[in-house]
mmCIF file of N, CA and C in Angstrom:
data_model
loop_
_atom_site.group_PDB
_atom_site.id
_atom_site.type_symbol
_atom_site.label_atom_id
_atom_site.label_comp_id
_atom_site.label_asym_id
_atom_site.label_seq_id
_atom_site.Cartn_x
_atom_site.Cartn_y
_atom_site.Cartn_z
ATOM 1 N N MET A 1 38.766 24.745 2.113
ATOM 2 C CA MET A 1 38.194 26.529 2.132
ATOM 3 C C MET A 1 36.663 25.934 2.494
ATOM 4 N N VAL A 2 36.543 25.210 1.215
ATOM 5 C CA VAL A 2 35.078 24.593 1.203
ATOM 6 C C VAL A 2 34.374 23.970 2.883
ATOM 7 N N LYS A 3 35.766 23.065 3.278
ATOM 8 C CA LYS A 3 35.448 22.896 4.529
ATOM 9 C C LYS A 3 35.048 23.661 5.377
ATOM 10 N N LYS A 4 35.930 24.691 5.679
ATOM 11 C CA LYS A 4 35.873 25.979 7.171
ATOM 12 C C LYS A 4 34.197 26.817 6.667
ATOM 13 N N VAL A 5 33.508 26.634 5.143
ATOM 14 C CA VAL A 5 32.445 27.786 4.775
ATOM 15 C C VAL A 5 31.246 26.896 5.187
ATOM 16 N N LEU A 6 31.468 24.971 5.089
ATOM 17 C CA LEU A 6 30.476 24.429 5.689
ATOM 18 C C LEU A 6 30.148 24.318 7.386
ATOM 19 N N THR A 7 31.910 24.245 7.371
ATOM 20 C CA THR A 7 31.455 24.487 9.031
ATOM 21 C C THR A 7 31.035 25.446 9.806
ATOM 22 N N TRP A 8 31.188 27.011 9.085
ATOM 23 C CA TRP A 8 30.529 28.364 9.743
ATOM 24 C C TRP A 8 28.655 28.523 9.129
ATOM 25 N N ALA A 9 28.915 27.576 8.058
ATOM 26 C CA ALA A 9 27.320 27.922 7.963
ATOM 27 C C ALA A 9 26.406 26.632 8.989
ATOM 28 N N GLY A 10 27.236 25.468 9.272
ATOM 29 C CA GLY A 10 26.440 25.000 10.180
ATOM 30 C C GLY A 10 26.172 25.276 11.329
ATOM 31 N N LEU A 11 27.336 25.982 11.806
ATOM 32 C CA LEU A 11 27.342 26.552 13.477
ATOM 33 C C LEU A 11 26.261 27.850 13.032
ATOM 34 N N ALA A 12 26.210 28.421 11.986
ATOM 35 C CA ALA A 12 25.371 29.565 12.264
ATOM 36 C C ALA A 12 23.937 28.944 11.592
ATOM 37 N N PHE A 13 24.217 27.789 11.311
ATOM 38 C CA PHE A 13 22.068 27.063 11.473
ATOM 39 C C PHE A 13 21.777 27.016 12.696
ATOM 40 N N LEU A 14 22.777 26.781 13.252
ATOM 41 C CA LEU A 14 22.464 25.674 14.936
ATOM 42 C C LEU A 14 22.223 27.234 15.764
ATOM 43 N N ILE A 15 22.379 27.931 15.502
ATOM 44 C CA ILE A 15 22.643 29.536 16.611
ATOM 45 C C ILE A 15 21.364 29.639 16.272
ATOM 46 N N PHE A 16 21.056 29.581 14.392
ATOM 47 C CA PHE A 16 19.467 29.978 13.965
ATOM 48 C C PHE A 16 18.502 29.454 14.704
ATOM 49 N N PHE A 17 18.964 27.792 14.676
ATOM 50 C CA PHE A 17 17.891 26.925 15.093
ATOM 51 C C PHE A 17 17.022 27.400 15.970
ATOM 52 N N ILE A 18 18.250 27.188 16.774
ATOM 53 C CA ILE A 18 18.119 27.309 18.353
ATOM 54 C C ILE A 18 17.611 29.045 19.003
ATOM 55 N N ALA A 19 17.992 29.791 18.302
ATOM 56 C CA ALA A 19 17.417 31.207 18.810
ATOM 57 C C ALA A 19 15.815 30.916 18.560
ATOM 58 N N TYR A 20 15.722 30.374 17.236
ATOM 59 C CA TYR A 20 14.681 30.663 16.423
ATOM 60 C C TYR A 20 13.257 29.777 16.934
ATOM 61 N N ARG A 21 13.608 28.493 17.357
ATOM 62 C CA ARG A 21 12.366 27.489 17.692
ATOM 63 C C ARG A 21 13.308 25.862 18.752
ATOM 64 N N PRO A 22 13.521 26.950 19.964
ATOM 65 C CA PRO A 22 14.420 26.080 20.740
ATOM 66 C C PRO A 22 13.184 25.201 21.230
ATOM 67 N N ASN A 23 12.281 25.165 21.274
ATOM 68 C CA ASN A 23 11.445 23.760 21.750
ATOM 69 C C ASN A 23 11.771 22.582 20.904
ATOM 70 N N SER A 24 12.022 22.750 19.547
ATOM 71 C CA SER A 24 12.451 22.244 18.429
ATOM 72 C C SER A 24 13.818 21.536 18.682
ATOM 73 N N ALA A 25 15.001 22.611 18.983
ATOM 74 C CA ALA A 25 16.046 22.140 19.072
ATOM 75 C C ALA A 25 16.423 21.259 19.464
ATOM 76 N N ALA A 26 15.453 21.324 21.278
ATOM 77 C CA ALA A 26 15.773 20.588 22.524
ATOM 78 C C ALA A 26 14.765 19.233 22.572
ATOM 79 N N ASP A 27 14.166 19.323 21.470
ATOM 80 C CA ASP A 27 13.794 17.817 21.515
ATOM 81 C C ASP A 27 14.527 17.486 19.916
ATOM 82 N N VAL A 28 14.682 17.859 19.295
ATOM 83 C CA VAL A 28 16.235 16.721 18.550
ATOM 84 C C VAL A 28 17.641 16.678 19.136
ATOM 85 N N PHE A 29 17.657 17.554 20.418
ATOM 86 C CA PHE A 29 18.928 16.919 21.208
ATOM 87 C C PHE A 29 18.352 15.961 22.409
ATOM 88 N N LYS A 30 17.162 16.232 22.535
ATOM 89 C CA LYS A 30 16.734 15.096 23.286
ATOM 90 C C LYS A 30 16.705 13.727 22.277
ATOM 91 N N SER A 31 16.177 13.833 21.597
ATOM 92 C CA SER A 31 16.422 12.087 20.511
ATOM 93 C C SER A 31 17.599 11.979 20.227
ATOM 94 N N LEU A 32 18.895 12.873 20.355
ATOM 95 C CA LEU A 32 19.694 12.439 20.147
ATOM 96 C C LEU A 32 20.532 11.587 20.968
ATOM 97 N N GLY A 33 20.582 12.689 22.164
ATOM 98 C CA GLY A 33 21.060 12.383 23.125
ATOM 99 C C GLY A 33 20.134 11.231 24.039
ATOM 100 N N GLY A 34 19.276 10.428 23.411
ATOM 101 C CA GLY A 34 18.400 9.241 23.540
ATOM 102 C C GLY A 34 19.013 7.987 23.042
ATOM 103 N N GLY A 35 19.132 8.663 21.360
ATOM 104 C CA GLY A 35 20.169 7.512 21.188
ATOM 105 C C GLY A 35 20.849 7.156 21.317
ATOM 106 N N ILE A 36 22.144 8.189 21.736
ATOM 107 C CA ILE A 36 23.346 7.837 22.077
ATOM 108 C C ILE A 36 23.778 7.318 23.763
ATOM 109 N N MET A 37 22.305 6.922 24.783
ATOM 110 C CA MET A 37 22.020 6.599 25.494
ATOM 111 C C MET A 37 21.749 4.740 25.012
ATOM 112 N N ASP A 38 20.963 4.730 24.560
ATOM 113 C CA ASP A 38 20.780 3.256 24.076
ATOM 114 C C ASP A 38 22.007 2.629 23.631
ATOM 115 N N ILE A 39 22.863 3.195 22.440
ATOM 116 C CA ILE A 39 24.416 2.761 21.950
ATOM 117 C C ILE A 39 24.869 2.261 22.967
ATOM 118 N N ALA A 40 25.209 3.020 24.407
ATOM 119 C CA ALA A 40 25.741 3.001 25.837
ATOM 120 C C ALA A 40 25.398 2.084 25.984
ATOM 121 N N GLN A 41 23.973 1.821 26.603
ATOM 122 C CA GLN A 41 23.596 1.340 27.631
ATOM 123 C C GLN A 41 23.604 -0.508 26.302
ATOM 124 N N GLY A 42 23.536 -0.339 25.584
ATOM 125 C CA GLY A 42 23.980 -1.889 24.591
ATOM 126 C C GLY A 42 25.309 -2.144 24.735
ATOM 127 N N PHE A 43 26.589 -1.360 24.176
ATOM 128 C CA PHE A 43 27.706 -1.669 24.895
ATOM 129 C C PHE A 43 28.043 -2.431 26.311
ATOM 130 N N GLY A 44 27.413 -1.509 27.037
ATOM 131 C CA GLY A 44 27.514 -1.988 29.004
ATOM 132 C C GLY A 44 27.044 -3.168 29.017
ATOM 133 N N ASP A 45 25.832 -3.870 27.960
ATOM 134 C CA ASP A 45 25.224 -4.995 28.627
ATOM 135 C C ASP A 45 26.018 -5.838 27.157
ATOM 136 N N PHE A 46 26.405 -5.931 26.259
ATOM 137 C CA PHE A 46 27.442 -6.584 25.570
ATOM 138 C C PHE A 46 28.679 -6.945 26.336
ATOM 139 N N PHE A 47 29.420 -6.226 27.043
ATOM 140 C CA PHE A 47 29.980 -6.233 27.803
ATOM 141 C C PHE A 47 30.132 -7.233 29.309
ATOM 142 N N THR A 48 29.086 -6.869 29.701
ATOM 143 C CA THR A 48 28.386 -7.381 30.731
ATOM 144 C C THR A 48 28.310 -9.177 30.504
ATOM 145 N N ASN A 49 27.564 -9.133 29.391
ATOM 146 C CA ASN A 49 27.170 -10.696 28.657
ATOM 147 C C ASN A 49 29.056 -11.572 28.719
ATOM 148 N N LEU A 50 29.488 -10.527 28.278
ATOM 149 C CA LEU A 50 30.839 -11.300 27.740
ATOM 150 C C LEU A 50 31.709 -11.763 28.786
ATOM 151 N N VAL A 51 31.840 -11.050 30.040
ATOM 152 C CA VAL A 51 32.513 -11.501 31.401
ATOM 153 C C VAL A 51 31.782 -12.078 31.725
ATOM 154 N N ALA A 52 30.359 -12.043 32.293
ATOM 155 C CA ALA A 52 29.231 -12.802 33.325
ATOM 156 C C ALA A 52 29.331 -14.284 32.423
#
């Protein structure tokens, strides 16, 4: 029950954040995307060096 409430509260906050602060929300998602890309690049480099 608590998990369900927290999930809905998180979703509501996300919608509120995007609706009222679109520039800030875009910056947050850009940062998250950049971090994920860095991690993927690191894995790619690791496997490239492992095979080479």
